[in-house]
PDB file of C-alpha atoms in Angstrom:
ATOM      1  CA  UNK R 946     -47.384  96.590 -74.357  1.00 42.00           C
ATOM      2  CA  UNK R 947     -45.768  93.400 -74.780  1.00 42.00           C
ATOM      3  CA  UNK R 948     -47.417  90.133 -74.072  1.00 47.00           C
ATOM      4  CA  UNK R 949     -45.812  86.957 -73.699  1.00 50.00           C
ATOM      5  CA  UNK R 950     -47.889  83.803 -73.902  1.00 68.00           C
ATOM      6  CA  UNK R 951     -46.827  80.106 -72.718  1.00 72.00           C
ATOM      7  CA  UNK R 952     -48.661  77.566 -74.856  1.00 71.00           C
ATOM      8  CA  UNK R 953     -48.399  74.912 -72.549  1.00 66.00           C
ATOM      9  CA  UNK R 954     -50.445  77.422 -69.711  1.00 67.00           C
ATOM     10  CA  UNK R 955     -53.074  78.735 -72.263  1.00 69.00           C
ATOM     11  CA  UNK R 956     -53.879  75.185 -72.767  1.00 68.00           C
ATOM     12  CA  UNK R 957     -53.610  74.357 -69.199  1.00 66.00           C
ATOM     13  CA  UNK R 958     -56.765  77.026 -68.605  1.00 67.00           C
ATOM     14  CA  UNK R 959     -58.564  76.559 -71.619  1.00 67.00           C
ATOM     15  CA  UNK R 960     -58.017  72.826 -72.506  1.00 65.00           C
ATOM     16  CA  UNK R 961     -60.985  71.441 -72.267  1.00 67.00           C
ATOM     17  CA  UNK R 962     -62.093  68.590 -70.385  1.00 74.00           C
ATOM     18  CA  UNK R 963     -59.555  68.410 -67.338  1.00 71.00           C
ATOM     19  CA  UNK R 964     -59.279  64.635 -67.560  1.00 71.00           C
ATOM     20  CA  UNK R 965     -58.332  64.828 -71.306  1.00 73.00           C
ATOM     21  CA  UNK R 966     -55.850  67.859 -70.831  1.00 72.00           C
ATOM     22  CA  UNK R 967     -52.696  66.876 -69.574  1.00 71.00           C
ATOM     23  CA  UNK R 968     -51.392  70.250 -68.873  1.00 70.00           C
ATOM     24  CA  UNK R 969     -54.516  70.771 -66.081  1.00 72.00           C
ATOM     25  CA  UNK R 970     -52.772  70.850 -62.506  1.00 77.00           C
ATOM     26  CA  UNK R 971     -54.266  70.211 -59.154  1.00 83.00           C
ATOM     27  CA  UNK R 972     -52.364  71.079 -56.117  1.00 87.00           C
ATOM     28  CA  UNK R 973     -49.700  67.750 -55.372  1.00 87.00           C
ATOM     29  CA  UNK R 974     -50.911  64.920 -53.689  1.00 91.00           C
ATOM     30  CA  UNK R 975     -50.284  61.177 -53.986  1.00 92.00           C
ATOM     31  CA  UNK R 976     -52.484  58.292 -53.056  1.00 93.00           C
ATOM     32  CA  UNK R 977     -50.870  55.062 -51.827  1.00 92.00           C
ATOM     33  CA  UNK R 978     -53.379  51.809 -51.856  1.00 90.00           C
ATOM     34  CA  UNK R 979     -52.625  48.367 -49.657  1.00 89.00           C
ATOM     35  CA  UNK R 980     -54.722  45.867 -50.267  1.00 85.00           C
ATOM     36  CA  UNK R 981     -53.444  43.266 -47.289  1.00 76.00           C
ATOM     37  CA  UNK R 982     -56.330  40.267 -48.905  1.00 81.00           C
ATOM     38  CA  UNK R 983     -59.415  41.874 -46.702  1.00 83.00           C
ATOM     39  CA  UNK R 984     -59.718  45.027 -48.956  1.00 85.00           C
ATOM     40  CA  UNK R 985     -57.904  47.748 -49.928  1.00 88.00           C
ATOM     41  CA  UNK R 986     -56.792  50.852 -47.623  1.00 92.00           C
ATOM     42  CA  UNK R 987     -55.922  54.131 -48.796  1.00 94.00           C
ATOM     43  CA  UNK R 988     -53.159  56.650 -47.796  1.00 96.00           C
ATOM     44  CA  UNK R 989     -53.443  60.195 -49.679  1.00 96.00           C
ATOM     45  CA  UNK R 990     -50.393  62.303 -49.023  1.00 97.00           C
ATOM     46  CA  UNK R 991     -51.473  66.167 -49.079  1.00 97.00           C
ATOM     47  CA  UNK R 992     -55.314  67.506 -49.110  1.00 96.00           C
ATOM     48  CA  UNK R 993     -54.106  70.883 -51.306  1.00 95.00           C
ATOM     49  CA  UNK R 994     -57.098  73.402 -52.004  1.00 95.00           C
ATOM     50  CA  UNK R 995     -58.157  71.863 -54.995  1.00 93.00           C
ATOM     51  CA  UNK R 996     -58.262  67.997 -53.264  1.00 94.00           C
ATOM     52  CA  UNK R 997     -62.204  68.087 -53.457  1.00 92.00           C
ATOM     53  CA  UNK R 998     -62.029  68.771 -56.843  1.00 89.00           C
ATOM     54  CA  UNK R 999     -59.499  66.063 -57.855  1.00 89.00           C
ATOM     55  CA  UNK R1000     -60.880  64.040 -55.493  1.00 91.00           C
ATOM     56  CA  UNK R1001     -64.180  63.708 -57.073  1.00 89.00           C
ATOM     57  CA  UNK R1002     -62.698  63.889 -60.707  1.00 85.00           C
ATOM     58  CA  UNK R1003     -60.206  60.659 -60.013  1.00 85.00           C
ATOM     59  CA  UNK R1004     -61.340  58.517 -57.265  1.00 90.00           C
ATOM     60  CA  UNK R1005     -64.304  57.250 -58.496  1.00 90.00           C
ATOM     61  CA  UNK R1006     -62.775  56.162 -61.901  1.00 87.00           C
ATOM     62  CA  UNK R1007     -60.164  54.524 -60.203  1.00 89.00           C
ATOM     63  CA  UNK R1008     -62.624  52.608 -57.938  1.00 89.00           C
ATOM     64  CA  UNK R1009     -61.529  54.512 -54.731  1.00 90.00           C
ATOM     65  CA  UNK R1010     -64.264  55.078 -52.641  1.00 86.00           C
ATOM     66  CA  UNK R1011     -62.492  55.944 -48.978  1.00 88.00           C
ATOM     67  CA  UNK R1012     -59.733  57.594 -47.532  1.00 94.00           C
ATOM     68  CA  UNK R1013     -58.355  55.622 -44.177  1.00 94.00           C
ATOM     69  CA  UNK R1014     -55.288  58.219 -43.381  1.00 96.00           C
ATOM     70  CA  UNK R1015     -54.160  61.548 -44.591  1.00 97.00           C
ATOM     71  CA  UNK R1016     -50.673  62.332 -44.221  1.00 98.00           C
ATOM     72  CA  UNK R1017     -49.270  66.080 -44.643  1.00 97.00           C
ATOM     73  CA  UNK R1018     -45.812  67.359 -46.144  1.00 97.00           C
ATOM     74  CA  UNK R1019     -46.291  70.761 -44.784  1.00 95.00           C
ATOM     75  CA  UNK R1020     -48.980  73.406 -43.714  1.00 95.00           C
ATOM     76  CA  UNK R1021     -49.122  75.425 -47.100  1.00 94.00           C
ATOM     77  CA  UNK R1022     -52.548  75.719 -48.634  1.00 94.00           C
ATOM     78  CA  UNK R1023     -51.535  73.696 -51.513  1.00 94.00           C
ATOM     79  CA  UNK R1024     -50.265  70.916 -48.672  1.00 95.00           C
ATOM     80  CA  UNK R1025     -53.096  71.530 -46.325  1.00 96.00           C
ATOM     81  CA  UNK R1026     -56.315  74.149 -47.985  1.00 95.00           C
ATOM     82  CA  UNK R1027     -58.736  71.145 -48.703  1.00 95.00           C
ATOM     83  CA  UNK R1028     -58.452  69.852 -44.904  1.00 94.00           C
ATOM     84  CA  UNK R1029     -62.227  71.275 -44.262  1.00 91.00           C
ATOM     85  CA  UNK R1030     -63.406  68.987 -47.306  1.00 91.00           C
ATOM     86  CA  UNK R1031     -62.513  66.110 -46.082  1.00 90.00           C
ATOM     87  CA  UNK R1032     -65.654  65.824 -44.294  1.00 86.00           C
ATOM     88  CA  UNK R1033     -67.126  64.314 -47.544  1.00 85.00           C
ATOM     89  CA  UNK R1034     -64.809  61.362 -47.117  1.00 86.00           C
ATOM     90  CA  UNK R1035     -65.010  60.299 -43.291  1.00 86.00           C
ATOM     91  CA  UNK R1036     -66.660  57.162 -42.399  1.00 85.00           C
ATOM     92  CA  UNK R1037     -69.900  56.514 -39.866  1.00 85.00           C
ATOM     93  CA  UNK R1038     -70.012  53.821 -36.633  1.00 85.00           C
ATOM     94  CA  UNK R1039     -73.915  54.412 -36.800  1.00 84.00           C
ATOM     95  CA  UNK R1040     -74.389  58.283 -36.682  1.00 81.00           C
ATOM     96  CA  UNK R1041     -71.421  58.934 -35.041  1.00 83.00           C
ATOM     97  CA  UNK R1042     -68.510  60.469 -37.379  1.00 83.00           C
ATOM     98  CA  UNK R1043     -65.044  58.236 -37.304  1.00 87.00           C
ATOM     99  CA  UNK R1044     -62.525  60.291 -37.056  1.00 89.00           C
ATOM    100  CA  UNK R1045     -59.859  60.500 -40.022  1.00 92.00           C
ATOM    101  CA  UNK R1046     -56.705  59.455 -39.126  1.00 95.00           C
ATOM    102  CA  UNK R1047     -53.845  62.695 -39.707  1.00 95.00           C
ATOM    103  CA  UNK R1048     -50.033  62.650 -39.923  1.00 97.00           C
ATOM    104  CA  UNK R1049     -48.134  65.925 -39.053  1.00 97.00           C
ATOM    105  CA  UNK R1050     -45.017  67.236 -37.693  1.00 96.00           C
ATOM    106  CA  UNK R1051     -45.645  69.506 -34.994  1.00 95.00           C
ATOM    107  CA  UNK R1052     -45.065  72.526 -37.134  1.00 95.00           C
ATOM    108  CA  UNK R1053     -47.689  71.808 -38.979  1.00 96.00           C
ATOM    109  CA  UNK R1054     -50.036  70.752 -36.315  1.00 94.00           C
ATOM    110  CA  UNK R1055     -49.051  74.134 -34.338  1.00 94.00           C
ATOM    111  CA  UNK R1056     -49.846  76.099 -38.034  1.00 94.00           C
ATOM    112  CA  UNK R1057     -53.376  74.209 -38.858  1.00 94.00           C
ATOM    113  CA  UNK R1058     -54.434  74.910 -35.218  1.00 92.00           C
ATOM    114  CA  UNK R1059     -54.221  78.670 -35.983  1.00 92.00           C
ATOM    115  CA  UNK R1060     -55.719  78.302 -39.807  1.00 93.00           C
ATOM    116  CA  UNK R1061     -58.392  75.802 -39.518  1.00 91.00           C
ATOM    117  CA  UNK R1062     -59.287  76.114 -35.218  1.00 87.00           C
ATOM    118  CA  UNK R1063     -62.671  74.827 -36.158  1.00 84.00           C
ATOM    119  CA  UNK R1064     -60.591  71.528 -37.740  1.00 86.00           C
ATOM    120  CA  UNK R1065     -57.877  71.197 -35.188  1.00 84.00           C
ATOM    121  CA  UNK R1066     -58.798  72.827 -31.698  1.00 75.00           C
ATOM    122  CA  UNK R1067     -56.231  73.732 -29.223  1.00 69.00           C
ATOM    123  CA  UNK R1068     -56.850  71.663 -26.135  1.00 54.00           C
ATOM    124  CA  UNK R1069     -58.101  74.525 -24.275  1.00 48.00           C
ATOM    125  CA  UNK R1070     -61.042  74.577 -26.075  1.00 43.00           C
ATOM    126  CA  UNK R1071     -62.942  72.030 -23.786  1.00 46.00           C
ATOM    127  CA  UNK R1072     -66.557  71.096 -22.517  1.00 52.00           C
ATOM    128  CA  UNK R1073     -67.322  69.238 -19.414  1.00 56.00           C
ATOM    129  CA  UNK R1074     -63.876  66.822 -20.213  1.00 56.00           C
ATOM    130  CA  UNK R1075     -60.671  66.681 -21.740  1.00 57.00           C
ATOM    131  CA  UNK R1076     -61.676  66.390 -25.218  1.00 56.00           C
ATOM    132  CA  UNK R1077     -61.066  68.992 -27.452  1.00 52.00           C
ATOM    133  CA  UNK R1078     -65.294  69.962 -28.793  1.00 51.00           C
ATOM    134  CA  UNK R1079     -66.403  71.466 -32.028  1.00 49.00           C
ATOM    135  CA  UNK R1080     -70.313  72.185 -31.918  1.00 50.00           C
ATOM    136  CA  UNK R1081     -70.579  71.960 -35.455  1.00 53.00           C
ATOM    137  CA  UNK R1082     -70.152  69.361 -38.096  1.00 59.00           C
ATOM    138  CA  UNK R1083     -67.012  69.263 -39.538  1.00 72.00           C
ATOM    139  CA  UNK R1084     -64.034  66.974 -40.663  1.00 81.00           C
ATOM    140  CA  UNK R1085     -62.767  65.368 -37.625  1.00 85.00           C
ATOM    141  CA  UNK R1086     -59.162  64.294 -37.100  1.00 91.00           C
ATOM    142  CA  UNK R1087     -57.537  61.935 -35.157  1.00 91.00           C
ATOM    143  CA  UNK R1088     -54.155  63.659 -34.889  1.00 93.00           C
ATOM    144  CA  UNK R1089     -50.710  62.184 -34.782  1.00 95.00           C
ATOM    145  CA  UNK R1090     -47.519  64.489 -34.529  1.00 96.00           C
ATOM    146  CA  UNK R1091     -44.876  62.089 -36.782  1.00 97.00           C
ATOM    147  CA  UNK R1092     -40.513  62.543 -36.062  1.00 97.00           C
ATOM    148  CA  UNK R1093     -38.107  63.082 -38.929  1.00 97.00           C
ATOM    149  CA  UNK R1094     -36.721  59.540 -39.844  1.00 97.00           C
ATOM    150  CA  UNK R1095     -38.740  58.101 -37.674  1.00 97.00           C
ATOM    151  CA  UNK R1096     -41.352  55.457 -39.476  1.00 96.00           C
ATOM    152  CA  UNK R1097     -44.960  54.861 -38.201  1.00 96.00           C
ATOM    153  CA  UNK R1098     -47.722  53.286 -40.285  1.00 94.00           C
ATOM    154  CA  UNK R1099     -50.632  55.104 -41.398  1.00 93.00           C
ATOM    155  CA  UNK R1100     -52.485  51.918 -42.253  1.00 92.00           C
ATOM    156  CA  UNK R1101     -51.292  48.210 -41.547  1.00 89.00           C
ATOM    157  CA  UNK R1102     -48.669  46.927 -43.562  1.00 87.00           C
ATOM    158  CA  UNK R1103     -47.361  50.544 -45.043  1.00 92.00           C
ATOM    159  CA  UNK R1104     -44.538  51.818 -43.271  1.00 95.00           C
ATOM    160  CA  UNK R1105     -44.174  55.437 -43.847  1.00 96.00           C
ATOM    161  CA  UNK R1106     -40.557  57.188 -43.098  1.00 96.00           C
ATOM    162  CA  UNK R1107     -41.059  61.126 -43.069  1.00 97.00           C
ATOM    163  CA  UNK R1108     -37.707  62.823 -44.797  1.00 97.00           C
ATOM    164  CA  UNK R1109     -37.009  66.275 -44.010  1.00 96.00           C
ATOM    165  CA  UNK R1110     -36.716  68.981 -46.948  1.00 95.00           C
ATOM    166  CA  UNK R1111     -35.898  72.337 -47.124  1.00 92.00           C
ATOM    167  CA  UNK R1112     -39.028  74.081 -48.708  1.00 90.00           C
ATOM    168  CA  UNK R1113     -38.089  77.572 -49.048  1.00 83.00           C
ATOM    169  CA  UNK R1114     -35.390  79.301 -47.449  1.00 84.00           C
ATOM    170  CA  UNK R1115     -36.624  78.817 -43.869  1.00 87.00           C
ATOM    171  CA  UNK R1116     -39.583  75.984 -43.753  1.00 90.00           C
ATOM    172  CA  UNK R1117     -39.083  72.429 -43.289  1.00 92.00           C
ATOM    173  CA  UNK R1118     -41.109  70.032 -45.593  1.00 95.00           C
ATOM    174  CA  UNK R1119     -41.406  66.267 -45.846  1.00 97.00           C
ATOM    175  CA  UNK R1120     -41.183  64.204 -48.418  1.00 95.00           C
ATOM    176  CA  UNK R1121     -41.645  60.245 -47.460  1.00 96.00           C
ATOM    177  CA  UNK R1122     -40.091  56.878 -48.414  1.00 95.00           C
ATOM    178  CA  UNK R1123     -42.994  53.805 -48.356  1.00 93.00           C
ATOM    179  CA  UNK R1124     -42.446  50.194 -47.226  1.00 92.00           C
ATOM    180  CA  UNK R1125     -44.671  47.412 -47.716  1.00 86.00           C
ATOM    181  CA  UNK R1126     -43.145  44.379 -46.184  1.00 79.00           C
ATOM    182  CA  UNK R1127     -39.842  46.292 -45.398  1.00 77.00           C
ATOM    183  CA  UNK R1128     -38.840  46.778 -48.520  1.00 76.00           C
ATOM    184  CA  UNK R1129     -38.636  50.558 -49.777  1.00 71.00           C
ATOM    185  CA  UNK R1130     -41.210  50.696 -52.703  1.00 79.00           C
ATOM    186  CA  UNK R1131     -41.425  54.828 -53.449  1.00 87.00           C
ATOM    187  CA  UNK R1132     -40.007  57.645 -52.423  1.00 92.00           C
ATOM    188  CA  UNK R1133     -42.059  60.742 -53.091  1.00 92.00           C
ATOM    189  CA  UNK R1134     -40.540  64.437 -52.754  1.00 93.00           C
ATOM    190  CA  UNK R1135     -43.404  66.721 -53.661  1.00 88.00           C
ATOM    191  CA  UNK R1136     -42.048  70.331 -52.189  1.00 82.00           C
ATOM    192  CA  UNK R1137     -38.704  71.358 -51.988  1.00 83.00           C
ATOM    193  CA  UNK R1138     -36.290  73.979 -53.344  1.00 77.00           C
TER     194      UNK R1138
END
Protein backbone atom coordinates (compact mmCIF):
# COMPACT_ATOMS: atom_id res chain seq x y z
CA UNK A 1 0.00 0.00 0.00
CA UNK A 2 1.22 3.25 -0.96
CA UNK A 3 0.98 6.27 1.20
CA UNK A 4 1.42 9.68 0.18
CA UNK A 5 1.99 12.33 2.82
CA UNK A 6 1.68 16.32 2.36
CA UNK A 7 4.05 18.01 4.80
CA UNK A 8 2.35 21.10 4.85
CA UNK A 9 -1.14 18.95 6.16
CA UNK A 10 0.78 16.71 8.70
CA UNK A 11 1.87 19.89 10.18
CA UNK A 12 -1.41 21.49 9.79
CA UNK A 13 -2.87 18.53 12.34
CA UNK A 14 -0.06 18.04 14.43
CA UNK A 15 1.60 21.54 14.65
CA UNK A 16 1.29 22.44 17.80
CA UNK A 17 -0.11 25.40 19.26
CA UNK A 18 -2.75 26.64 16.56
CA UNK A 19 -1.77 30.27 17.00
CA UNK A 20 1.95 29.45 16.34
CA UNK A 21 1.18 27.04 13.31
CA UNK A 22 0.52 28.77 10.30
CA UNK A 23 -0.67 25.88 8.35
CA UNK A 24 -3.85 25.46 11.09
CA UNK A 25 -7.15 26.43 9.08
CA UNK A 26 -10.46 27.51 10.40
CA UNK A 27 -13.37 27.63 8.13
CA UNK A 28 -13.14 31.43 6.08
CA UNK A 29 -14.37 34.32 7.65
CA UNK A 30 -13.28 37.96 7.75
CA UNK A 31 -13.87 40.58 10.37
CA UNK A 32 -14.25 44.21 9.28
CA UNK A 33 -13.88 46.93 12.34
CA UNK A 34 -15.27 50.84 12.06
CA UNK A 35 -14.43 52.77 14.63
CA UNK A 36 -16.67 56.12 13.62
CA UNK A 37 -14.85 58.19 17.13
CA UNK A 38 -17.66 56.60 19.68
CA UNK A 39 -16.12 53.04 19.57
CA UNK A 40 -15.49 50.51 17.37
CA UNK A 41 -18.21 48.19 15.53
CA UNK A 42 -17.61 44.93 14.16
CA UNK A 43 -18.76 43.16 10.91
CA UNK A 44 -17.64 39.30 10.69
CA UNK A 45 -18.34 37.91 7.26
CA UNK A 46 -19.16 34.00 7.61
CA UNK A 47 -19.84 32.07 11.13
CA UNK A 48 -18.22 28.55 9.49
CA UNK A 49 -18.38 25.49 12.02
CA UNK A 50 -15.29 26.16 13.57
CA UNK A 51 -16.23 30.24 14.25
CA UNK A 52 -16.52 29.46 18.11
CA UNK A 53 -13.33 28.11 18.08
CA UNK A 54 -11.53 30.92 16.19
CA UNK A 55 -13.59 33.14 17.72
CA UNK A 56 -12.37 32.59 21.14
CA UNK A 57 -8.69 31.89 19.95
CA UNK A 58 -8.45 35.55 18.05
CA UNK A 59 -10.84 38.01 19.33
CA UNK A 60 -9.74 38.49 22.57
CA UNK A 61 -6.03 39.06 21.54
CA UNK A 62 -7.07 41.43 19.15
CA UNK A 63 -9.18 43.35 21.74
CA UNK A 64 -12.55 42.38 20.06
CA UNK A 65 -15.01 41.83 22.47
CA UNK A 66 -18.55 42.06 20.28
CA UNK A 67 -19.96 41.23 17.16
CA UNK A 68 -22.68 44.07 15.90
CA UNK A 69 -23.61 42.24 12.36
CA UNK A 70 -22.95 38.96 10.73
CA UNK A 71 -23.06 38.86 7.14
CA UNK A 72 -23.21 35.39 5.11
CA UNK A 73 -21.60 34.40 1.61
CA UNK A 74 -23.64 31.34 1.34
CA UNK A 75 -25.51 28.58 3.40
CA UNK A 76 -22.62 25.89 3.44
CA UNK A 77 -21.58 24.72 6.86
CA UNK A 78 -18.27 26.22 6.47
CA UNK A 79 -20.35 29.71 5.52
CA UNK A 80 -23.08 29.15 7.99
CA UNK A 81 -22.35 25.75 10.79
CA UNK A 82 -21.34 28.09 13.77
CA UNK A 83 -24.76 30.19 13.43
CA UNK A 84 -26.10 28.34 16.82
CA UNK A 85 -22.82 29.70 18.64
CA UNK A 86 -23.35 32.88 18.19
CA UNK A 87 -25.40 33.02 21.18
CA UNK A 88 -22.11 33.54 23.16
CA UNK A 89 -21.68 36.86 21.40
CA UNK A 90 -25.22 38.66 21.49
CA UNK A 91 -25.67 41.60 23.61
CA UNK A 92 -28.39 42.23 26.71
CA UNK A 93 -31.03 45.49 27.06
CA UNK A 94 -31.43 44.25 30.78
CA UNK A 95 -32.35 40.47 30.53
CA UNK A 96 -33.74 40.67 27.37
CA UNK A 97 -31.42 39.18 24.42
CA UNK A 98 -30.66 41.91 21.43
CA UNK A 99 -31.01 40.40 18.56
CA UNK A 100 -27.85 40.01 16.15
CA UNK A 101 -28.16 41.72 13.18
CA UNK A 102 -27.89 38.94 9.83
CA UNK A 103 -27.23 39.57 6.12
CA UNK A 104 -28.50 36.91 3.58
CA UNK A 105 -29.72 36.45 0.18
CA UNK A 106 -32.86 34.73 0.16
CA UNK A 107 -31.30 31.46 -0.79
CA UNK A 108 -29.66 31.33 2.06
CA UNK A 109 -32.32 32.53 4.34
CA UNK A 110 -34.80 29.85 2.59
CA UNK A 111 -31.67 27.04 3.30
CA UNK A 112 -30.91 28.11 7.18
CA UNK A 113 -34.71 28.03 7.79
CA UNK A 114 -34.67 24.28 6.95
CA UNK A 115 -31.05 23.58 8.79
CA UNK A 116 -31.15 25.61 11.85
CA UNK A 117 -35.51 26.08 12.33
CA UNK A 118 -34.73 26.56 15.95
CA UNK A 119 -32.31 29.75 14.65
CA UNK A 120 -34.42 31.05 11.85
CA UNK A 121 -38.24 30.07 12.17
CA UNK A 122 -40.53 30.15 9.30
CA UNK A 123 -43.21 32.69 10.04
CA UNK A 124 -45.72 30.13 10.59
CA UNK A 125 -44.32 29.21 13.60
CA UNK A 126 -46.27 31.84 15.75
CA UNK A 127 -47.74 32.41 19.36
CA UNK A 128 -50.49 34.74 20.21
CA UNK A 129 -48.84 37.46 17.34
CA UNK A 130 -46.96 37.80 14.35
CA UNK A 131 -43.63 37.17 15.66
CA UNK A 132 -41.89 34.29 14.77
CA UNK A 133 -41.26 32.38 18.84
CA UNK A 134 -38.53 30.06 19.90
CA UNK A 135 -39.23 28.75 23.59
CA UNK A 136 -35.77 28.18 24.17
CA UNK A 137 -32.65 30.19 24.44
CA UNK A 138 -30.86 30.49 21.50
CA UNK A 139 -28.97 32.95 19.09
CA UNK A 140 -31.47 35.35 17.91
CA UNK A 141 -31.36 37.09 14.53
CA UNK A 142 -32.60 40.04 13.22
CA UNK A 143 -32.81 38.99 9.57
CA UNK A 144 -32.23 41.00 6.46
CA UNK A 145 -32.55 39.35 2.89
CA UNK A 146 -29.58 41.62 0.92
CA UNK A 147 -29.87 42.05 -3.50
CA UNK A 148 -26.90 41.32 -5.72
CA UNK A 149 -25.16 44.77 -6.36
CA UNK A 150 -27.23 46.28 -4.29
CA UNK A 151 -25.26 48.02 -1.10
CA UNK A 152 -26.80 48.27 2.45
CA UNK A 153 -24.79 48.89 5.61
CA UNK A 154 -24.39 46.43 8.21
CA UNK A 155 -23.15 49.01 10.68
CA UNK A 156 -22.98 52.93 10.14
CA UNK A 157 -20.47 54.17 7.97
CA UNK A 158 -19.58 50.58 6.14
CA UNK A 159 -21.22 50.19 3.00
CA UNK A 160 -21.33 46.65 2.02
CA UNK A 161 -21.98 45.71 -1.91
CA UNK A 162 -22.83 41.84 -2.14
CA UNK A 163 -21.09 40.39 -5.60
CA UNK A 164 -22.45 37.35 -6.99
CA UNK A 165 -20.08 34.16 -7.54
CA UNK A 166 -20.47 31.03 -8.94
CA UNK A 167 -19.63 28.50 -6.07
CA UNK A 168 -19.87 25.22 -7.61
CA UNK A 169 -21.45 24.33 -10.70
CA UNK A 170 -24.99 25.36 -9.69
CA UNK A 171 -24.89 27.62 -6.27
CA UNK A 172 -24.59 31.23 -6.15
CA UNK A 173 -22.11 32.72 -3.54
CA UNK A 174 -21.17 36.24 -2.53
CA UNK A 175 -18.24 37.72 -2.16
CA UNK A 176 -18.45 41.66 -1.06
CA UNK A 177 -16.69 44.96 -1.88
CA UNK A 178 -16.48 47.45 1.52
CA UNK A 179 -16.81 51.26 1.56
CA UNK A 180 -16.05 53.47 4.29
CA UNK A 181 -16.78 56.97 3.24
CA UNK A 182 -17.53 55.84 -0.42
CA UNK A 183 -14.47 54.87 -1.24
CA UNK A 184 -13.96 51.00 -2.03
CA UNK A 185 -11.43 49.82 0.69
CA UNK A 186 -11.54 45.65 0.20
CA UNK A 187 -12.92 43.38 -1.79
CA UNK A 188 -13.11 39.92 -0.30
CA UNK A 189 -13.98 36.68 -2.49
CA UNK A 190 -13.88 33.82 -0.04
CA UNK A 191 -15.86 30.88 -2.15
CA UNK A 192 -15.87 30.48 -5.63
CA UNK A 193 -14.78 28.06 -8.37
Amino acid sequence: ELAVRCKTSNSAVVGGNPKLNKNYRNNPSLLISVDDGRGAKNVIIDVGKTFREGALRWLPEYGINSIDAIVLTHEHMDAAGGMDDVRGFQKYFGRKQVPMPLFVSSRCLSCLQDQFPWLLPKLKAKRDNDTPYVSRHVASFDVTVFQSFRPFEAIPGLKITPLPVMHGEDLVSFGFAFSVNNKTNVVYLSDIS
